[in-house]
Amino acid sequence: MRVLLLTFFTFFFFIFEATSQTLPVQKRQAYIIDSIEVTGLKSFNPQTVISYSGLRKGQTIQFPGDQVSSVINKLWNLDLFSDINFYAKNIAEKSITLQIEIEELPTLNEVKINGVKKNKIQSILKETELDKGKKLSESFLTNTKNYILNKFKNEGYLNTKINIRNVEDSTQINTLNLLINIDKGERVKIDEISFIGNKKFKEKTLLSKLKNVKEKRFYRFWKKSKYIPEEYTEDKENLIDFFKEKGYRDARIISDTVIINKNNTLTINFEV
């Protein structure tokens, strides 16, 4: 019979469960650790996990108390495990056997990226830490997907789609290969920029103050039309600076609207 002391996966909670034998919840009691067992291992050595935990045979531990949750947090923060359970077994008057039940995170073996050029692949691999031996958590894979999406959106590819597929490696235990398919689509261009509420300056003058955000024109070959969020923010500041230089100290952009058109272009409206 064993007693579940604490479990940790996405979050942790405190629970005692037993049938014929229970630990007193209200009264704190000290126990001497008689032995420590580790189960659920695939690639780690039990002694390695015990060493990570900071626990040792002969150590005094109290229940209820913060020591168990502290050990769980220590193991969880290593980013090596996806599930951790902590059990008490063979509970005697002053001694106890602890059992740590863990589920290891899978290890990355190989990554294959499709849909972009070789230099872009190297850049993604470097920036996302997709290295052989990396432990793959759900949060890491989600963050990686979001990073790649934002990378291409910041280059003007607003319709980028990313698919990450896990493939088990049959040659190694608890190891995955990743297949990342990238469809960045066409770069979104700006069809029209308009200024609502402007009665002082020609629209052509205001357009010239937007150094980065340009309407698509067949004759403009030196500056491509593209929408990059960071540059768009910079151009809004350039526009306000222009009004202030002309004496309109209280000038501001009341609102700005970016409309996605059916032909994969954008219409931008500034209300000033």
CSV table of C-alpha atoms in Angstrom, one decimal:
chain,number,residue,atom,x,y,z
A,1,MET,CA,0.0,0.0,0.0
A,2,ARG,CA,1.3,3.5,-0.7
A,3,VAL,CA,0.0,7.0,0.0
A,4,LEU,CA,0.0,9.7,-2.6
A,5,LEU,CA,1.7,12.7,-1.1
A,6,LEU,CA,1.9,15.1,-4.0
A,7,THR,CA,1.7,15.1,-7.8
A,8,PHE,CA,2.9,17.6,-10.3
A,9,PHE,CA,2.1,17.8,-14.0
A,10,THR,CA,0.9,21.1,-15.5
A,11,PHE,CA,0.1,22.3,-12.0
A,12,PHE,CA,0.4,20.5,-8.6
A,13,PHE,CA,-2.1,19.8,-5.9
A,14,PHE,CA,-1.9,18.4,-2.4
A,15,ILE,CA,-3.8,15.2,-1.6
A,16,PHE,CA,-3.7,12.3,0.8
A,17,GLU,CA,-5.3,9.0,-0.2
A,18,ALA,CA,-5.2,5.7,1.7
A,19,THR,CA,-7.3,2.7,2.4
A,20,SER,CA,-6.3,0.9,5.7
A,21,GLN,CA,-3.4,3.3,6.6
A,22,THR,CA,-3.3,7.1,6.4
A,23,LEU,CA,-1.0,9.9,7.5
A,24,PRO,CA,-2.5,12.4,10.0
A,25,VAL,CA,-3.3,15.5,8.0
A,26,GLN,CA,-3.7,17.9,10.9
A,27,LYS,CA,-0.6,16.8,12.9
A,28,ARG,CA,2.8,17.3,11.5
A,29,GLN,CA,5.1,14.3,12.1
A,30,ALA,CA,8.8,13.7,11.3
A,31,TYR,CA,9.9,10.5,9.6
A,32,ILE,CA,13.3,9.1,8.8
A,33,ILE,CA,13.7,8.2,5.1
A,34,ASP,CA,14.3,4.4,5.1
A,35,SER,CA,14.8,4.2,1.3
A,36,ILE,CA,14.0,6.0,-1.9
A,37,GLU,CA,12.6,4.3,-5.1
A,38,VAL,CA,12.3,5.9,-8.5
A,39,THR,CA,9.8,4.4,-11.1
A,40,GLY,CA,8.8,5.3,-14.6
A,41,LEU,CA,12.4,5.8,-15.9
A,42,LYS,CA,13.3,5.3,-19.5
A,43,SER,CA,16.7,6.8,-19.9
A,44,PHE,CA,17.7,8.2,-16.5
A,45,ASN,CA,19.5,6.4,-13.8
A,46,PRO,CA,17.5,6.2,-10.5
A,47,GLN,CA,20.4,7.6,-8.5
A,48,THR,CA,20.6,10.6,-10.8
A,49,VAL,CA,16.9,11.5,-10.1
A,50,ILE,CA,17.5,11.0,-6.4
A,51,SER,CA,20.5,13.2,-6.6
A,52,TYR,CA,18.4,15.9,-8.4
A,53,SER,CA,15.8,15.7,-5.7
A,54,GLY,CA,18.2,16.5,-2.9
A,55,LEU,CA,16.8,13.6,-0.8
A,56,ARG,CA,18.9,10.9,0.9
A,57,LYS,CA,18.5,7.8,3.0
A,58,GLY,CA,18.5,8.6,6.7
A,59,GLN,CA,17.2,12.2,6.1
A,60,THR,CA,14.4,13.4,8.3
A,61,ILE,CA,11.3,14.7,6.5
A,62,GLN,CA,8.0,16.1,7.8
A,63,PHE,CA,4.5,15.5,6.7
A,64,PRO,CA,2.5,17.6,6.2
A,65,GLY,CA,5.1,20.1,5.3
A,66,ASP,CA,6.8,22.1,2.5
A,67,GLN,CA,9.6,19.7,1.9
A,68,VAL,CA,7.7,17.5,-0.5
A,69,SER,CA,6.4,20.4,-2.6
A,70,SER,CA,10.0,21.9,-2.6
A,71,VAL,CA,11.4,18.6,-3.9
A,72,ILE,CA,8.7,18.4,-6.6
A,73,ASN,CA,9.4,22.0,-7.7
A,74,LYS,CA,13.1,21.3,-7.8
A,75,LEU,CA,12.6,18.3,-10.1
A,76,TRP,CA,10.0,20.1,-12.2
A,77,ASN,CA,12.2,23.1,-12.8
A,78,LEU,CA,14.8,20.9,-14.5
A,79,ASP,CA,12.5,20.8,-17.5
A,80,LEU,CA,13.2,17.0,-17.9
A,81,PHE,CA,9.9,15.5,-16.8
A,82,SER,CA,6.3,15.9,-17.9
A,83,ASP,CA,4.7,14.2,-14.8
A,84,ILE,CA,5.9,13.7,-11.3
A,85,ASN,CA,4.1,11.8,-8.5
A,86,PHE,CA,5.4,11.5,-4.9
A,87,TYR,CA,4.3,8.5,-2.8
A,88,ALA,CA,5.0,7.2,0.7
A,89,LYS,CA,5.3,3.5,1.3
A,90,ASN,CA,5.9,1.2,4.3
A,91,ILE,CA,4.9,3.9,6.8
A,92,ALA,CA,6.2,2.9,10.3
A,93,GLU,CA,6.1,4.9,13.5
A,94,LYS,CA,9.3,6.9,12.7
A,95,SER,CA,10.4,5.6,9.2
A,96,ILE,CA,9.1,5.9,5.7
A,97,THR,CA,9.9,4.7,2.2
A,98,LEU,CA,9.5,7.3,-0.5
A,99,GLN,CA,8.7,6.6,-4.1
A,100,ILE,CA,9.2,9.1,-6.9
A,101,GLU,CA,7.1,8.2,-10.0
A,102,ILE,CA,8.1,10.3,-13.0
A,103,GLU,CA,7.4,10.5,-16.7
A,104,GLU,CA,10.3,11.7,-18.8
A,105,LEU,CA,10.0,14.3,-21.5
A,106,PRO,CA,10.9,12.9,-25.0
A,107,THR,CA,14.3,13.8,-26.4
A,108,LEU,CA,14.8,15.4,-29.8
A,109,ASN,CA,16.9,13.5,-32.3
A,110,GLU,CA,16.5,15.1,-35.7
A,111,VAL,CA,14.7,18.1,-37.2
A,112,LYS,CA,13.6,18.5,-40.8
A,113,ILE,CA,12.2,21.8,-42.0
A,114,ASN,CA,10.3,22.1,-45.3
A,115,GLY,CA,9.0,25.1,-47.2
A,116,VAL,CA,11.9,27.6,-46.8
A,117,LYS,CA,15.4,28.1,-48.1
A,118,LYS,CA,18.5,26.6,-46.5
A,119,ASN,CA,19.7,29.9,-45.0
A,120,LYS,CA,16.3,30.5,-43.4
A,121,ILE,CA,16.3,26.9,-42.0
A,122,GLN,CA,19.7,27.5,-40.3
A,123,SER,CA,18.4,30.7,-38.8
A,124,ILE,CA,15.3,29.0,-37.4
A,125,LEU,CA,17.4,26.1,-35.9
A,126,LYS,CA,19.8,28.6,-34.2
A,127,GLU,CA,17.1,30.9,-32.9
A,128,THR,CA,14.7,28.2,-31.5
A,129,GLU,CA,17.3,25.9,-29.9
A,130,LEU,CA,16.1,22.9,-31.8
A,131,ASP,CA,19.3,21.0,-31.0
A,132,LYS,CA,19.8,17.2,-30.8
A,133,GLY,CA,19.2,16.1,-27.2
A,134,LYS,CA,16.8,18.9,-26.4
A,135,LYS,CA,13.9,17.8,-24.1
A,136,LEU,CA,10.6,18.4,-25.8
A,137,SER,CA,7.8,19.8,-23.7
A,138,GLU,CA,4.4,20.9,-25.0
A,139,SER,CA,5.2,24.5,-24.0
A,140,PHE,CA,8.5,24.4,-25.8
A,141,LEU,CA,6.8,23.2,-29.0
A,142,THR,CA,4.1,25.8,-28.7
A,143,ASN,CA,6.6,28.6,-28.2
A,144,THR,CA,8.7,27.3,-31.1
A,145,LYS,CA,5.6,27.4,-33.4
A,146,ASN,CA,4.7,30.9,-32.3
A,147,TYR,CA,8.2,32.1,-32.7
A,148,ILE,CA,8.4,30.9,-36.3
A,149,LEU,CA,4.9,32.4,-37.1
A,150,ASN,CA,5.9,35.8,-35.7
A,151,LYS,CA,9.3,35.6,-37.5
A,152,PHE,CA,7.6,35.4,-40.9
A,153,LYS,CA,4.8,37.8,-40.0
A,154,ASN,CA,7.4,40.4,-39.1
A,155,GLU,CA,8.8,39.9,-42.6
A,156,GLY,CA,5.3,40.7,-44.1
A,157,TYR,CA,4.1,37.1,-44.5
A,158,LEU,CA,0.9,37.6,-42.5
A,159,ASN,CA,-0.8,34.3,-43.7
A,160,THR,CA,2.0,32.0,-42.7
A,161,LYS,CA,1.0,28.5,-41.6
A,162,ILE,CA,3.1,26.2,-39.5
A,163,ASN,CA,2.6,22.5,-38.9
A,164,ILE,CA,4.9,20.6,-36.4
A,165,ARG,CA,4.6,16.8,-36.5
A,166,ASN,CA,6.2,14.4,-34.0
A,167,VAL,CA,7.6,11.2,-35.3
A,168,GLU,CA,8.8,8.5,-32.9
A,169,ASP,CA,12.4,7.4,-33.5
A,170,SER,CA,12.4,3.6,-33.6
A,171,THR,CA,16.1,3.3,-33.0
A,172,GLN,CA,16.2,5.0,-29.6
A,173,ILE,CA,14.0,5.0,-26.5
A,174,ASN,CA,11.7,8.0,-25.8
A,175,THR,CA,13.2,9.9,-28.7
A,176,LEU,CA,11.3,12.0,-31.3
A,177,ASN,CA,12.1,13.4,-34.8
A,178,LEU,CA,10.4,16.7,-35.7
A,179,LEU,CA,9.0,17.5,-39.1
A,180,ILE,CA,8.2,21.2,-39.4
A,181,ASN,CA,6.3,22.3,-42.5
A,182,ILE,CA,6.2,26.0,-43.2
A,183,ASP,CA,3.8,27.6,-45.7
A,184,LYS,CA,4.6,31.3,-45.6
A,185,GLY,CA,2.3,32.2,-48.5
A,186,GLU,CA,2.6,35.4,-50.4
A,187,ARG,CA,3.9,38.6,-48.8
A,188,VAL,CA,0.9,40.8,-48.0
A,189,LYS,CA,1.1,44.2,-49.8
A,190,ILE,CA,-0.6,47.5,-49.0
A,191,ASP,CA,-3.2,48.5,-51.6
A,192,GLU,CA,-4.3,51.8,-50.2
A,193,ILE,CA,-3.5,54.2,-47.3
A,194,SER,CA,-6.0,57.0,-46.5
A,195,PHE,CA,-6.1,59.8,-43.9
A,196,ILE,CA,-9.4,60.6,-42.3
A,197,GLY,CA,-9.8,64.1,-40.7
A,198,ASN,CA,-6.8,65.6,-42.4
A,199,LYS,CA,-7.7,69.1,-43.9
A,200,LYS,CA,-4.3,70.8,-43.6
A,201,PHE,CA,-1.9,68.8,-45.7
A,202,LYS,CA,-2.0,67.0,-49.1
A,203,GLU,CA,-2.4,63.2,-48.8
A,204,LYS,CA,0.8,62.9,-50.9
A,205,THR,CA,2.7,64.8,-48.3
A,206,LEU,CA,1.5,62.6,-45.4
A,207,LEU,CA,2.3,59.5,-47.4
A,208,SER,CA,5.8,60.7,-47.9
A,209,LYS,CA,6.3,60.8,-44.1
A,210,LEU,CA,5.7,57.0,-43.9
A,211,LYS,CA,9.2,55.9,-44.6
A,212,ASN,CA,8.5,52.1,-44.4
A,213,VAL,CA,4.8,51.5,-45.1
A,214,LYS,CA,4.2,52.1,-48.8
A,215,GLU,CA,1.3,51.5,-51.2
A,216,LYS,CA,2.0,49.0,-53.9
A,217,ARG,CA,2.8,50.8,-57.2
A,218,PHE,CA,4.1,49.2,-60.4
A,219,TYR,CA,6.7,52.0,-60.8
A,220,ARG,CA,8.1,51.8,-57.3
A,221,PHE,CA,10.8,49.1,-57.6
A,222,TRP,CA,13.2,50.6,-55.0
A,223,LYS,CA,10.9,50.2,-52.1
A,224,LYS,CA,8.6,47.1,-51.9
A,225,SER,CA,5.1,47.4,-50.4
A,226,LYS,CA,4.9,45.3,-47.3
A,227,TYR,CA,3.3,45.4,-43.9
A,228,ILE,CA,5.7,44.8,-41.0
A,229,PRO,CA,4.3,45.6,-37.6
A,230,GLU,CA,7.4,47.0,-36.1
A,231,GLU,CA,8.0,49.4,-39.1
A,232,TYR,CA,4.3,50.3,-39.1
A,233,THR,CA,4.6,51.5,-35.4
A,234,GLU,CA,7.6,53.5,-36.3
A,235,ASP,CA,5.8,55.2,-39.2
A,236,LYS,CA,2.9,56.2,-37.0
A,237,GLU,CA,5.4,58.0,-34.8
A,238,ASN,CA,7.0,59.6,-37.9
A,239,LEU,CA,3.5,60.9,-38.8
A,240,ILE,CA,2.9,62.4,-35.4
A,241,ASP,CA,6.3,64.0,-35.4
A,242,PHE,CA,5.6,65.7,-38.7
A,243,PHE,CA,2.4,67.3,-37.4
A,244,LYS,CA,4.2,68.5,-34.3
A,245,GLU,CA,7.0,70.0,-36.4
A,246,LYS,CA,4.3,72.0,-38.2
A,247,GLY,CA,3.0,73.4,-35.0
A,248,TYR,CA,0.3,71.0,-34.1
A,249,ARG,CA,1.6,70.1,-30.7
A,250,ASP,CA,-1.5,68.2,-29.7
A,251,ALA,CA,-1.6,66.1,-32.8
A,252,ARG,CA,-2.4,62.4,-32.4
A,253,ILE,CA,-3.7,59.4,-34.3
A,254,ILE,CA,-7.2,58.9,-33.0
A,255,SER,CA,-7.4,55.5,-34.6
A,256,ASP,CA,-5.8,53.4,-37.2
A,257,THR,CA,-7.4,50.4,-39.0
A,258,VAL,CA,-5.8,47.7,-41.0
A,259,ILE,CA,-8.2,45.9,-43.3
A,260,ILE,CA,-7.4,42.6,-45.0
A,261,ASN,CA,-8.8,42.6,-48.5
A,262,LYS,CA,-9.9,39.5,-50.4
A,263,ASN,CA,-7.1,39.9,-52.9
A,264,ASN,CA,-4.4,39.4,-50.1
A,265,THR,CA,-3.8,43.1,-49.8
A,266,LEU,CA,-4.3,45.6,-47.0
A,267,THR,CA,-6.1,48.9,-46.7
A,268,ILE,CA,-4.9,51.2,-43.9
A,269,ASN,CA,-7.0,54.1,-42.6
A,270,PHE,CA,-5.6,56.7,-40.3
A,271,GLU,CA,-7.9,59.0,-38.4
A,272,VAL,CA,-5.9,62.1,-37.3
